[in-house]
Coordinates of N, CA and C in Angstrom, one line a residue:
M684 N -25.7 1.5 -2.2 CA -24.3 1.8 -2.4 C -24.1 2.1 -3.9
T685 N -23.4 3.2 -4.2 CA -23.1 3.6 -5.6 C -22.2 2.6 -6.2
R686 N -22.2 2.6 -7.6 CA -21.4 1.6 -8.3 C -20.4 2.3 -9.2
A687 N -19.9 3.5 -8.8 CA -18.9 4.2 -9.5 C -17.7 3.3 -9.7
L688 N -17.0 3.4 -10.9 CA -15.9 2.6 -11.2 C -14.7 3.0 -10.3
I689 N -13.8 2.1 -10.1 CA -12.5 2.3 -9.5 C -11.5 1.9 -10.6
Y690 N -10.6 2.8 -11.0 CA -9.6 2.5 -11.9 C -8.3 2.0 -11.2
F691 N -7.7 1.0 -11.7 CA -6.5 0.4 -11.1 C -5.4 0.5 -12.1
H692 N -4.2 0.5 -11.5 CA -2.9 0.4 -12.2 C -1.9 -0.3 -11.4
H693 N -1.3 -1.3 -12.1 CA -0.2 -2.1 -11.5 C 1.1 -1.7 -12.1
F694 N 2.0 -1.1 -11.2 CA 3.4 -0.8 -11.7 C 4.2 -2.0 -11.6
R695 N 4.9 -2.3 -12.7 CA 5.7 -3.6 -12.9 C 7.1 -3.5 -12.3
L696 N 7.6 -2.3 -12.1 CA 8.9 -2.2 -11.5 C 8.8 -1.6 -10.1
P697 N 9.7 -2.0 -9.1 CA 9.6 -1.3 -7.8 C 9.9 0.2 -7.8
L698 N 9.1 0.9 -7.1 CA 9.1 2.4 -7.2 C 9.8 3.0 -6.0
P699 N 10.6 4.0 -6.2 CA 11.1 4.8 -5.1 C 10.0 5.4 -4.2
Y700 N 10.2 5.5 -2.9 CA 9.1 5.9 -2.1 C 8.7 7.3 -2.2
T701 N 9.7 8.2 -2.2 CA 9.4 9.6 -2.1 C 8.6 10.1 -3.3
P702 N 8.9 9.8 -4.5 CA 8.1 10.3 -5.6 C 6.7 9.6 -5.7
T703 N 6.6 8.4 -5.1 CA 5.3 7.7 -5.0 C 4.4 8.4 -4.0
L704 N 5.0 8.9 -2.9 CA 4.3 9.7 -1.9 C 3.8 11.0 -2.6
A705 N 4.7 11.6 -3.4 CA 4.3 12.8 -4.1 C 3.2 12.6 -5.1
L706 N 3.2 11.5 -5.7 CA 2.1 11.1 -6.6 C 0.8 11.0 -5.9
Q707 N 0.8 10.4 -4.8 CA -0.4 10.3 -4.0 C -1.0 11.7 -3.6
E708 N -0.1 12.6 -3.2 CA -0.5 13.9 -2.8 C -1.0 14.7 -4.1
K709 N -0.4 14.5 -5.2 CA -0.9 15.1 -6.4 C -2.3 14.7 -6.8
I710 N -2.5 13.3 -6.7 CA -3.8 12.8 -7.0 C -4.9 13.3 -6.0
Y711 N -4.5 13.3 -4.7 CA -5.4 13.8 -3.7 C -5.8 15.2 -4.0
A712 N -4.9 16.1 -4.4 CA -5.2 17.5 -4.7 C -6.1 17.6 -5.9
L713 N -5.8 16.8 -6.9 CA -6.7 16.8 -8.1 C -8.1 16.3 -7.8
Q714 N -8.2 15.3 -7.0 CA -9.5 14.8 -6.6 C -10.3 15.8 -5.8
L715 N -9.6 16.4 -4.9 CA -10.3 17.4 -4.1 C -10.8 18.6 -4.9
A716 N -9.9 19.1 -5.8 CA -10.2 20.3 -6.6 C -11.4 19.9 -7.6
R717 N -11.3 18.8 -8.2 CA -12.4 18.4 -9.2 C -13.7 18.1 -8.5
R718 N -13.6 17.6 -7.2 CA -14.9 17.4 -6.5 C -15.6 18.7 -6.2
K719 N -14.8 19.7 -5.8 CA -15.3 21.0 -5.5 C -15.8 21.7 -6.8
S720 N -15.1 21.6 -7.9 CA -15.5 22.3 -9.1 C -16.5 21.7 -10.0
F721 N -16.3 20.3 -10.2 CA -17.2 19.6 -11.2 C -17.9 18.4 -10.6
N722 N -17.5 18.0 -9.4 CA -18.1 16.8 -8.8 C -17.8 15.6 -9.7
H723 N -16.7 15.7 -10.4 CA -16.3 14.6 -11.3 C -14.8 14.3 -11.1
H724 N -14.5 13.2 -10.4 CA -13.1 12.8 -10.2 C -13.1 11.3 -10.1
D725 N -12.0 10.7 -10.5 CA -11.8 9.3 -10.6 C -11.3 8.7 -9.2
D726 N -11.9 7.6 -8.8 CA -11.3 6.8 -7.8 C -10.2 5.8 -8.3
L727 N -9.1 5.6 -7.6 CA -8.0 4.9 -8.1 C -7.5 3.8 -7.1
L728 N -7.0 2.8 -7.6 CA -6.2 1.8 -6.8 C -4.9 1.6 -7.4
L729 N -3.8 2.0 -6.8 CA -2.5 1.8 -7.3 C -1.9 0.6 -6.6
L730 N -1.4 -0.4 -7.4 CA -0.7 -1.6 -6.9 C 0.7 -1.6 -7.3
L731 N 1.6 -1.9 -6.4 CA 3.0 -1.8 -6.7 C 3.9 -2.5 -5.7
E732 N 5.2 -2.5 -6.0 CA 6.2 -2.8 -5.0 C 7.1 -1.5 -4.8
H733 N 7.7 -1.4 -3.7 CA 8.6 -0.3 -3.5 C 10.1 -0.8 -3.5
R734 N 11.0 0.1 -3.8 CA 12.4 -0.2 -3.5 C 12.6 -0.2 -2.0
P735 N 13.6 -0.9 -1.5 CA 13.7 -1.0 0.0 C 13.7 0.3 0.7
V736 N 12.7 0.4 1.6 CA 12.5 1.7 2.4 C 11.9 1.4 3.7
Y737 N 12.5 2.1 4.7 CA 11.8 2.1 6.1 C 11.1 3.4 6.2
T738 N 9.9 3.3 6.8 CA 9.1 4.5 6.9 C 8.5 4.6 8.3
P739 N 8.9 5.6 9.1 CA 8.2 5.9 10.3 C 6.9 6.7 10.0
G740 N 6.0 6.7 10.9 CA 4.7 7.4 10.8 C 4.9 8.9 11.0
R741 N 3.9 9.7 10.7 CA 4.0 11.1 10.8 C 4.1 11.7 12.2
R742 N 3.7 10.9 13.2 CA 3.8 11.4 14.6 C 5.1 11.0 15.2
Q743 N 6.0 10.3 14.5 CA 7.3 10.0 15.1 C 8.3 11.2 14.7
T744 N 8.9 11.7 15.8 CA 9.8 12.9 15.5 C 11.2 12.4 15.0
E745 N 11.9 13.4 14.4 CA 13.2 13.1 13.9 C 14.1 12.6 15.0
D746 N 14.0 13.3 16.2 CA 14.9 12.9 17.3 C 14.7 11.4 17.7
S747 N 13.4 11.0 17.6 CA 13.1 9.6 18.0 C 13.6 8.6 17.1
V748 N 13.8 8.9 15.8 CA 14.2 7.9 14.8 C 15.6 8.2 14.2
K749 N 16.3 9.2 14.7 CA 17.6 9.5 14.0 C 18.6 8.4 14.1
D750 N 18.6 7.6 15.2 CA 19.6 6.5 15.3 C 19.2 5.4 14.3
E751 N 17.9 5.1 14.2 CA 17.4 4.1 13.3 C 17.7 4.5 11.9
R752 N 17.5 5.8 11.6 CA 17.7 6.3 10.2 C 19.2 6.0 9.8
L753 N 20.1 6.3 10.7 CA 21.5 6.0 10.3 C 21.8 4.6 10.2
R754 N 21.3 3.8 11.1 CA 21.6 2.3 11.0 C 21.0 1.7 9.8
L755 N 19.7 2.0 9.5 CA 19.0 1.3 8.4 C 19.5 1.8 7.0
T756 N 19.8 3.1 6.9 CA 20.3 3.5 5.6 C 21.7 2.9 5.4
N757 N 22.4 2.6 6.4 CA 23.7 1.9 6.2 C 23.6 0.5 5.7
I758 N 22.5 -0.1 5.8 CA 22.3 -1.5 5.3 C 21.7 -1.5 3.9
G759 N 21.5 -0.3 3.3 CA 21.1 -0.2 1.9 C 19.7 0.2 1.7
A760 N 18.9 0.6 2.6 CA 17.5 1.0 2.4 C 17.4 2.5 2.5
D761 N 16.3 3.0 1.8 CA 16.0 4.4 2.0 C 15.3 4.5 3.4
F762 N 15.1 5.8 3.9 CA 14.4 6.0 5.1 C 13.7 7.3 5.0
V763 N 12.3 7.2 4.9 CA 11.5 8.4 4.6 C 10.3 8.4 5.5
T764 N 10.1 9.6 6.2 CA 9.0 9.7 7.1 C 7.7 9.8 6.2
A765 N 6.7 9.0 6.6 CA 5.5 8.9 5.8 C 4.5 9.9 6.4
T766 N 3.4 10.1 5.7 CA 2.3 11.0 6.2 C 1.1 10.2 6.7
R767 N 1.3 8.9 6.8 CA 0.3 8.0 7.4 C 0.4 7.9 8.9
G768 N -0.6 7.3 9.5 CA -0.5 7.0 10.9 C 0.4 5.8 11.1
G769 N 0.6 5.4 12.4 CA 1.4 4.2 12.7 C 2.8 4.5 12.9
L770 N 3.6 3.4 13.2 CA 5.0 3.5 13.5 C 5.9 3.0 12.4
L771 N 7.1 2.8 12.7 CA 8.1 2.4 11.8 C 7.8 1.0 11.1
T772 N 7.9 0.9 9.8 CA 7.7 -0.3 9.1 C 8.6 -0.4 7.9
Y773 N 8.5 -1.4 7.1 CA 9.3 -1.6 5.9 C 8.5 -1.9 4.7
H774 N 8.9 -1.4 3.6 CA 8.3 -1.7 2.3 C 9.5 -2.1 1.3
G775 N 9.2 -3.1 0.4 CA 10.3 -3.4 -0.5 C 9.8 -4.5 -1.5
P776 N 10.7 -4.8 -2.4 CA 10.4 -5.9 -3.4 C 10.0 -7.2 -2.7
G777 N 9.0 -7.8 -3.4 CA 8.4 -9.0 -2.8 C 7.2 -8.8 -2.0
Q778 N 6.8 -7.5 -1.9 CA 5.7 -7.1 -1.1 C 4.7 -6.4 -2.0
L779 N 3.4 -6.8 -2.0 CA 2.4 -6.1 -2.7 C 1.9 -4.9 -1.9
V780 N 2.1 -3.7 -2.4 CA 1.6 -2.5 -1.7 C 0.4 -2.0 -2.5
G781 N -0.6 -1.6 -1.8 CA -1.9 -1.1 -2.4 C -2.2 0.3 -1.8
Y782 N -2.4 1.2 -2.7 CA -2.8 2.6 -2.3 C -4.1 2.9 -2.9
P783 N -5.2 2.7 -2.2 CA -6.5 3.1 -2.7 C -6.7 4.6 -2.5
L784 N -7.0 5.3 -3.6 CA -7.2 6.7 -3.6 C -8.6 7.0 -4.0
I785 N -9.5 6.8 -3.0 CA -10.9 6.8 -3.2 C -11.7 7.8 -2.4
D786 N -12.9 8.1 -2.8 CA -13.7 9.1 -2.1 C -14.8 8.3 -1.3
L787 N -14.7 8.4 0.0 CA -15.6 7.6 0.8 C -17.0 8.2 0.8
S788 N -17.2 9.4 0.4 CA -18.5 10.0 0.3 C -19.3 9.4 -0.9
R789 N -18.7 8.6 -1.7 CA -19.4 8.0 -2.9 C -20.1 6.7 -2.4
F790 N -19.9 6.3 -1.2 CA -20.6 5.1 -0.7 C -21.9 5.6 0.0
T791 N -22.9 4.8 -0.1 CA -24.2 5.1 0.5 C -24.5 4.0 1.6
P792 N -24.6 4.3 2.9 CA -24.3 5.6 3.4 C -22.8 6.0 3.3
V793 N -22.4 7.2 3.6 CA -21.0 7.6 3.5 C -20.2 6.7 4.4
M794 N -19.1 6.2 3.9 CA -18.3 5.3 4.7 C -17.4 6.0 5.6
G795 N -17.3 5.6 6.9 CA -16.4 6.2 7.9 C -15.1 5.5 7.8
V796 N -14.1 6.1 8.5 CA -12.7 5.7 8.4 C -12.6 4.3 9.0
R797 N -13.3 4.0 10.1 CA -13.2 2.7 10.7 C -13.7 1.6 9.8
E798 N -14.8 1.9 9.1 CA -15.3 0.9 8.2 C -14.4 0.7 7.0
Y799 N -13.8 1.8 6.5 CA -12.9 1.7 5.4 C -11.7 0.8 5.7
V800 N -11.1 1.0 6.9 CA -10.0 0.2 7.3 C -10.4 -1.2 7.5
C801 N -11.5 -1.4 8.1 CA -12.0 -2.8 8.3 C -12.2 -3.5 7.0
R802 N -12.7 -2.8 6.0 CA -12.9 -3.5 4.7 C -11.6 -3.7 4.0
L803 N -10.6 -2.8 4.2 CA -9.3 -3.0 3.6 C -8.7 -4.3 4.1
Q804 N -8.8 -4.4 5.4 CA -8.3 -5.7 6.0 C -9.0 -6.9 5.5
K805 N -10.3 -6.8 5.4 CA -11.1 -7.9 4.9 C -10.8 -8.3 3.5
S806 N -10.4 -7.3 2.7 CA -10.1 -7.6 1.3 C -8.8 -8.5 1.2
I807 N -7.8 -8.2 2.1 CA -6.6 -9.0 2.2 C -6.9 -10.4 2.7
E808 N -7.8 -10.5 3.7 CA -8.1 -11.8 4.3 C -8.9 -12.6 3.2
L809 N -9.8 -11.9 2.5 CA -10.5 -12.6 1.4 C -9.6 -13.2 0.4
Y810 N -8.6 -12.3 -0.1 CA -7.7 -12.8 -1.1 C -6.9 -14.0 -0.5
L811 N -6.4 -13.9 0.7 CA -5.6 -15.0 1.2 C -6.4 -16.3 1.3
H812 N -7.6 -16.2 1.7 CA -8.5 -17.4 1.9 C -8.9 -18.0 0.5
T813 N -9.3 -17.2 -0.4 CA -9.9 -17.7 -1.6 C -8.8 -18.1 -2.6
A814 N -7.6 -17.4 -2.6 CA -6.6 -17.7 -3.6 C -5.6 -18.8 -3.0
H815 N -5.4 -18.9 -1.7 CA -4.4 -19.8 -1.2 C -4.9 -20.7 0.0
G816 N -6.1 -20.5 0.5 CA -6.5 -21.2 1.6 C -5.8 -20.9 2.9
I817 N -5.3 -19.7 3.0 CA -4.6 -19.2 4.2 C -5.6 -18.5 5.1
A818 N -5.7 -19.0 6.3 CA -6.7 -18.4 7.3 C -6.0 -17.4 8.2
S819 N -6.7 -16.3 8.5 CA -6.2 -15.3 9.4 C -7.0 -15.4 10.7
I820 N -6.5 -14.6 11.7 CA -7.2 -14.6 13.0 C -7.5 -13.2 13.4
P821 N -8.6 -12.9 14.2 CA -8.8 -11.6 14.7 C -7.6 -11.2 15.6
S822 N -7.3 -9.8 15.6 CA -6.3 -9.3 16.5 C -6.7 -8.0 17.0
E823 N -6.2 -7.6 18.1 CA -6.4 -6.3 18.7 C -5.6 -5.2 17.9
H824 N -4.6 -5.7 17.1 CA -3.7 -4.8 16.4 C -4.2 -4.7 14.9
T825 N -4.0 -3.5 14.3 CA -4.3 -3.4 12.9 C -3.4 -4.2 12.0
G826 N -3.9 -4.8 11.0 CA -3.2 -5.6 10.1 C -3.8 -7.0 10.0
V827 N -3.1 -7.9 9.3 CA -3.6 -9.3 9.1 C -2.6 -10.2 9.8
F828 N -3.1 -11.0 10.7 CA -2.3 -11.9 11.5 C -2.7 -13.4 11.2
L829 N -1.8 -14.3 11.1 CA -2.1 -15.7 11.0 C -2.1 -16.4 12.3
D830 N -1.5 -15.9 13.3 CA -1.6 -16.3 14.7 C -1.2 -15.1 15.5
P831 N -1.3 -15.1 16.9 CA -1.0 -13.9 17.6 C 0.3 -13.3 17.4
T832 N 1.3 -14.0 17.0 CA 2.7 -13.4 16.8 C 3.2 -13.5 15.4
T833 N 2.3 -13.8 14.4 CA 2.8 -13.9 13.0 C 1.9 -12.9 12.2
K834 N 2.5 -12.0 11.5 CA 1.8 -10.9 10.8 C 2.2 -11.0 9.3
I835 N 1.2 -11.0 8.4 CA 1.5 -11.1 7.0 C 1.2 -9.8 6.2
A836 N 0.4 -8.9 6.8 CA 0.1 -7.7 6.1 C -0.1 -6.6 7.1
S837 N 0.3 -5.4 6.7 CA 0.2 -4.1 7.5 C -0.8 -3.2 6.8
I838 N -1.4 -2.3 7.6 CA -2.3 -1.3 7.1 C -2.0 0.0 7.8
G839 N -1.9 1.1 7.0 CA -1.7 2.4 7.5 C -2.3 3.4 6.5
V840 N -3.3 4.2 6.9 CA -4.0 5.0 6.0 C -4.0 6.5 6.5
R841 N -4.4 7.4 5.6 CA -4.7 8.7 5.9 C -6.0 9.1 5.2
V842 N -6.9 9.8 5.9 CA -8.1 10.2 5.3 C -8.3 11.7 5.5
R843 N -8.5 12.5 4.5 CA -8.7 13.9 4.6 C -9.9 14.3 3.7
H844 N -10.8 15.0 4.2 CA -12.0 15.4 3.4 C -12.7 14.1 2.7
R845 N -12.6 13.0 3.4 CA -13.1 11.7 3.0 C -12.4 11.2 1.7
L846 N -11.2 11.7 1.4 CA -10.4 11.1 0.4 C -9.2 10.4 1.0
T847 N -9.0 9.2 0.6 CA -8.0 8.3 1.2 C -6.7 8.3 0.5
T848 N -5.6 8.2 1.3 CA -4.2 7.9 0.8 C -3.6 6.9 1.6
H849 N -2.4 6.4 1.1 CA -1.7 5.3 1.8 C -2.6 4.0 1.7
G850 N -2.3 3.0 2.5 CA -3.1 1.8 2.3 C -2.5 0.6 3.0
F851 N -2.1 -0.4 2.3 CA -1.7 -1.7 2.9 C -0.4 -2.2 2.2
S852 N 0.3 -3.1 2.9 CA 1.4 -3.9 2.3 C 1.2 -5.4 2.7
L853 N 1.4 -6.2 1.8 CA 1.2 -7.7 2.0 C 2.4 -8.4 1.5
N854 N 3.1 -9.2 2.4 CA 4.3 -9.9 2.0 C 3.9 -11.1 1.2
I855 N 4.5 -11.1 0.0 CA 4.2 -12.2 -1.0 C 5.4 -13.2 -1.0
T856 N 6.6 -12.7 -1.3 CA 7.8 -13.6 -1.3 C 8.5 -13.4 0.0
P857 N 9.5 -14.3 0.3 CA 10.3 -14.2 1.5 C 11.2 -13.0 1.6
E858 N 11.5 -12.3 0.4 CA 12.5 -11.3 0.4 C 12.3 -10.2 1.5
P859 N 11.1 -9.7 1.8 CA 11.0 -8.7 2.8 C 11.3 -9.1 4.2
L860 N 11.4 -10.4 4.5 CA 11.4 -10.9 5.9 C 12.8 -10.5 6.5
T861 N 13.9 -10.6 5.8 CA 15.2 -10.3 6.4 C 15.3 -8.8 6.7
W862 N 14.6 -8.0 5.9 CA 14.5 -6.6 6.2 C 13.7 -6.3 7.4
F863 N 12.6 -7.0 7.6 CA 11.7 -6.8 8.8 C 12.5 -7.2 10.0
N864 N 13.4 -8.2 9.9 CA 14.1 -8.7 11.1 C 15.0 -7.6 11.7
Q865 N 15.3 -6.5 10.9 CA 16.1 -5.5 11.4 C 15.4 -4.5 12.3
I866 N 14.1 -4.6 12.4 CA 13.4 -3.5 13.2 C 12.3 -4.2 14.0
V867 N 11.7 -3.4 14.9 CA 10.5 -3.8 15.6 C 9.4 -3.1 14.8
A868 N 8.8 -3.8 13.9 CA 7.8 -3.3 13.0 C 6.5 -2.9 13.7
C869 N 6.1 -1.7 13.5 CA 4.8 -1.2 14.0 C 4.8 -1.2 15.5
G870 N 5.9 -1.2 16.1 CA 6.0 -1.2 17.6 C 5.6 -2.5 18.3
L871 N 5.5 -3.6 17.5 CA 5.1 -4.9 18.1 C 6.4 -5.8 18.2
D872 N 7.0 -5.8 19.4 CA 8.3 -6.4 19.6 C 8.2 -7.9 19.7
N873 N 7.0 -8.5 19.9 CA 6.8 -9.9 20.0 C 6.2 -10.5 18.7
V874 N 6.2 -9.8 17.6 CA 5.6 -10.2 16.4 C 6.6 -10.4 15.3
R875 N 6.5 -11.4 14.5 CA 7.4 -11.6 13.4 C 6.6 -11.6 12.1
A876 N 7.3 -11.2 11.0 CA 6.7 -11.2 9.7 C 6.8 -12.5 9.0
T877 N 5.8 -12.8 8.2 CA 5.8 -14.0 7.3 C 5.3 -13.5 5.9
S878 N 5.3 -14.5 5.0 CA 4.9 -14.2 3.6 C 4.0 -15.3 3.1
V879 N 3.3 -15.0 2.0 CA 2.5 -16.0 1.4 C 3.3 -17.2 0.9
A880 N 4.4 -17.0 0.3 CA 5.3 -18.1 -0.2 C 5.8 -18.9 1.0
S881 N 6.1 -18.2 2.1 CA 6.7 -19.0 3.2 C 5.6 -19.9 3.8
V882 N 4.4 -19.4 3.8 CA 3.3 -20.2 4.4 C 3.0 -21.4 3.4
L883 N 3.0 -21.2 2.1 CA 2.6 -22.2 1.2 C 3.8 -23.2 0.9
G884 N 5.0 -22.7 1.1 CA 6.2 -23.6 0.9 C 6.6 -23.7 -0.6
H885 N 6.1 -22.7 -1.4 CA 6.6 -22.7 -2.8 C 6.5 -21.2 -3.2
S886 N 7.2 -20.9 -4.4 CA 7.3 -19.6 -4.9 C 6.0 -19.0 -5.3
V887 N 5.8 -17.8 -5.2 CA 4.6 -17.0 -5.7 C 5.1 -15.8 -6.3
K888 N 4.5 -15.5 -7.5 CA 4.9 -14.3 -8.2 C 3.8 -13.2 -8.1
I889 N 4.3 -12.0 -7.8 CA 3.4 -10.9 -7.6 C 2.5 -10.6 -8.8
N890 N 3.1 -10.7 -10.0 CA 2.4 -10.4 -11.2 C 1.2 -11.4 -11.3
D891 N 1.3 -12.6 -10.8 CA 0.3 -13.6 -10.9 C -0.9 -13.3 -9.9
I892 N -0.5 -12.7 -8.8 CA -1.6 -12.6 -7.8 C -2.3 -11.3 -7.8
V893 N -1.8 -10.3 -8.6 CA -2.5 -9.0 -8.6 C -3.9 -9.1 -9.1
P894 N -4.2 -9.9 -10.2 CA -5.7 -10.0 -10.6 C -6.5 -10.6 -9.5
L895 N -6.0 -11.5 -8.7 CA -6.7 -12.2 -7.6 C -7.0 -11.2 -6.5
Y896 N -6.1 -10.3 -6.2 CA -6.3 -9.3 -5.2 C -7.3 -8.3 -5.7
I897 N -7.2 -7.9 -6.9 CA -8.2 -6.9 -7.5 C -9.6 -7.4 -7.3
K898 N -9.8 -8.7 -7.6 CA -11.1 -9.3 -7.5 C -11.6 -9.3 -6.0
A899 N -10.7 -9.5 -5.1 CA -11.1 -9.5 -3.7 C -11.4 -8.1 -3.2
F900 N -10.7 -7.1 -3.7 CA -10.9 -5.7 -3.4 C -12.3 -5.3 -3.9
G901 N -12.6 -5.6 -5.2 CA -13.9 -5.2 -5.7 C -15.0 -5.8 -5.0
S902 N -14.9 -7.1 -4.6 CA -15.9 -7.8 -3.9 C -16.2 -7.2 -2.5
T903 N -15.1 -6.8 -1.8 CA -15.2 -6.3 -0.5 C -15.8 -4.9 -0.5
Y904 N -15.5 -4.1 -1.4 CA -16.0 -2.7 -1.5 C -17.2 -2.6 -2.4
Q905 N -17.6 -3.7 -3.0 CA -18.8 -3.7 -3.9 C -18.7 -2.7 -5.0
R906 N -17.5 -2.6 -5.6 CA -17.3 -1.7 -6.7 C -16.6 -2.5 -7.9
E907 N -16.9 -2.0 -9.1 CA -16.2 -2.6 -10.3 C -14.9 -1.9 -10.5
L908 N -13.9 -2.7 -10.7 CA -12.5 -2.2 -11.0 C -12.2 -2.4 -12.5
V909 N -11.6 -1.4 -13.1 CA -11.2 -1.5 -14.5 C -9.8 -0.9 -14.6
P910 N -9.0 -1.4 -15.6 CA -7.7 -0.9 -15.8 C -7.7 0.6 -16.2
L911 N -6.7 1.4 -15.7 CA -6.6 2.8 -16.1 C -5.8 2.8 -17.4
D912 N -6.3 3.5 -18.4 CA -5.6 3.6 -19.7 C -4.5 4.7 -19.6
L913 N -3.3 4.3 -19.5 CA -2.2 5.3 -19.4 C -1.9 6.0 -20.7
S914 N -2.5 5.6 -21.8 CA -2.3 6.3 -23.1 C -3.1 7.6 -23.2
K915 N -4.0 7.7 -22.2 CA -4.8 9.0 -22.3 C -4.0 10.2 -21.9
D916 N -4.4 11.3 -22.4 CA -3.7 12.6 -22.1 C -4.4 13.3 -20.9
G917 N -4.1 12.8 -19.7 CA -4.6 13.4 -18.5 C -3.5 13.7 -17.5
E918 N -3.8 14.5 -16.5 CA -2.8 14.8 -15.5 C -2.4 13.6 -14.7
V919 N -3.4 12.8 -14.3 CA -3.1 11.6 -13.6 C -2.3 10.6 -14.4
E920 N -2.7 10.4 -15.6 CA -2.0 9.4 -16.5 C -0.6 9.9 -16.8
E921 N -0.4 11.2 -17.0 CA 0.9 11.7 -17.2 C 1.8 11.5 -16.0
A922 N 1.3 11.7 -14.8 CA 2.0 11.6 -13.6 C 2.4 10.1 -13.4
L923 N 1.6 9.2 -13.7 CA 1.9 7.7 -13.6 C 3.0 7.3 -14.6
R924 N 2.9 7.8 -15.8 CA 3.9 7.5 -16.8 C 5.3 8.1 -16.3
K925 N 5.3 9.2 -15.8 CA 6.5 9.8 -15.3 C 7.1 9.0 -14.2
L926 N 6.3 8.5 -13.3 CA 6.8 7.7 -12.2 C 7.4 6.3 -12.7
E927 N 6.7 5.8 -13.7 CA 7.2 4.5 -14.3 C 8.6 4.7 -14.9
A928 N 8.7 5.9 -15.6 CA 10.0 6.2 -16.2 C 11.1 6.4 -15.1
E929 N 10.7 7.0 -14.0 CA 11.7 7.2 -12.9 C 12.1 5.8 -12.4
A930 N 11.2 4.9 -12.3 CA 11.5 3.5 -11.7 C 12.5 2.8 -12.7
E931 N 12.3 3.0 -14.0 CA 13.1 2.4 -15.0 C 14.6 2.9 -14.9
G932 N 14.7 4.2 -14.5 CA 16.1 4.8 -14.5 C 16.7 4.7 -13.1
A933 N 16.1 4.1 -12.1 CA 16.6 4.2 -10.8 C 17.8 3.3 -10.5
G934 N 18.0 2.3 -11.3 CA 19.1 1.4 -11.1 C 18.8 0.3 -10.0
P935 N 19.9 -0.5 -9.7 CA 19.7 -1.6 -8.8 C 19.6 -1.2 -7.3
W936 N 19.1 -2.1 -6.5 CA 19.0 -1.9 -5.1 C 19.7 -3.1 -4.4
H937 N 20.0 -3.0 -3.1 CA 20.5 -4.2 -2.4 C 19.4 -5.1 -2.2
H938 N 19.6 -6.4 -2.4 CA 18.5 -7.4 -2.3 C 18.3 -7.9 -0.9
N939 N 19.3 -7.8 -0.1 CA 19.2 -8.3 1.3 C 20.0 -7.3 2.2
P940 N 19.5 -7.0 3.4 CA 20.3 -6.2 4.3 C 21.5 -7.0 4.8
T941 N 22.5 -6.2 5.3 CA 23.7 -6.9 5.9 C 23.3 -7.3 7.3
L942 N 23.4 -8.6 7.6 CA 22.9 -9.1 8.9 C 24.0 -9.2 9.9

């Protein structure tokens, strides 16, 4: 297996979903173009929180979600159709979201989509176990479950030309849970969401756990992770700086939905 670096960046403020999706598409296009022209492109891991947003998957039609769109935007969340697979879910403050933007052809042998998703799930399970002693169980459903009806993390990815976008969301604080209670997340009507803090019974800060997750991610994919230097004059760095500025100017959001 190759040992190419993966550069990571942690956004400190919750990001609006639509420009973050646009950022992923921009990086994907740059990676694809540079691979074709120079065979030199960086792998990235973006770690962040989102502002409150509900996202149906790309195969859900507008007719099928229009009623939910109206209801959920009325409680203070954005509603944006994602380009990933899967069904309706929630992202928001108190949830660690990870977007690995990596080239699966850099692994030896070339990593398939199933193996990639399996390792992404294992990285979350490894973090939960090593950092907090939280055990997960196998499930027929994608994501990380603590028991058959309790889910702590979701996974939804897209892979094109062996380049990955989207990723995972892991509930850290209890804040996302009341938002999840407004929907049938991922089409699983008998499953409830939980968080790391809820399981542990004490507060957990996302800024504190990011280094621990990065360690678990690197171990699972057998790659070295290093911070991305945003002071550099590059297209990716410039795009990340622009998104950080947009997050700073976005203003407040509703902290809890109307129940």
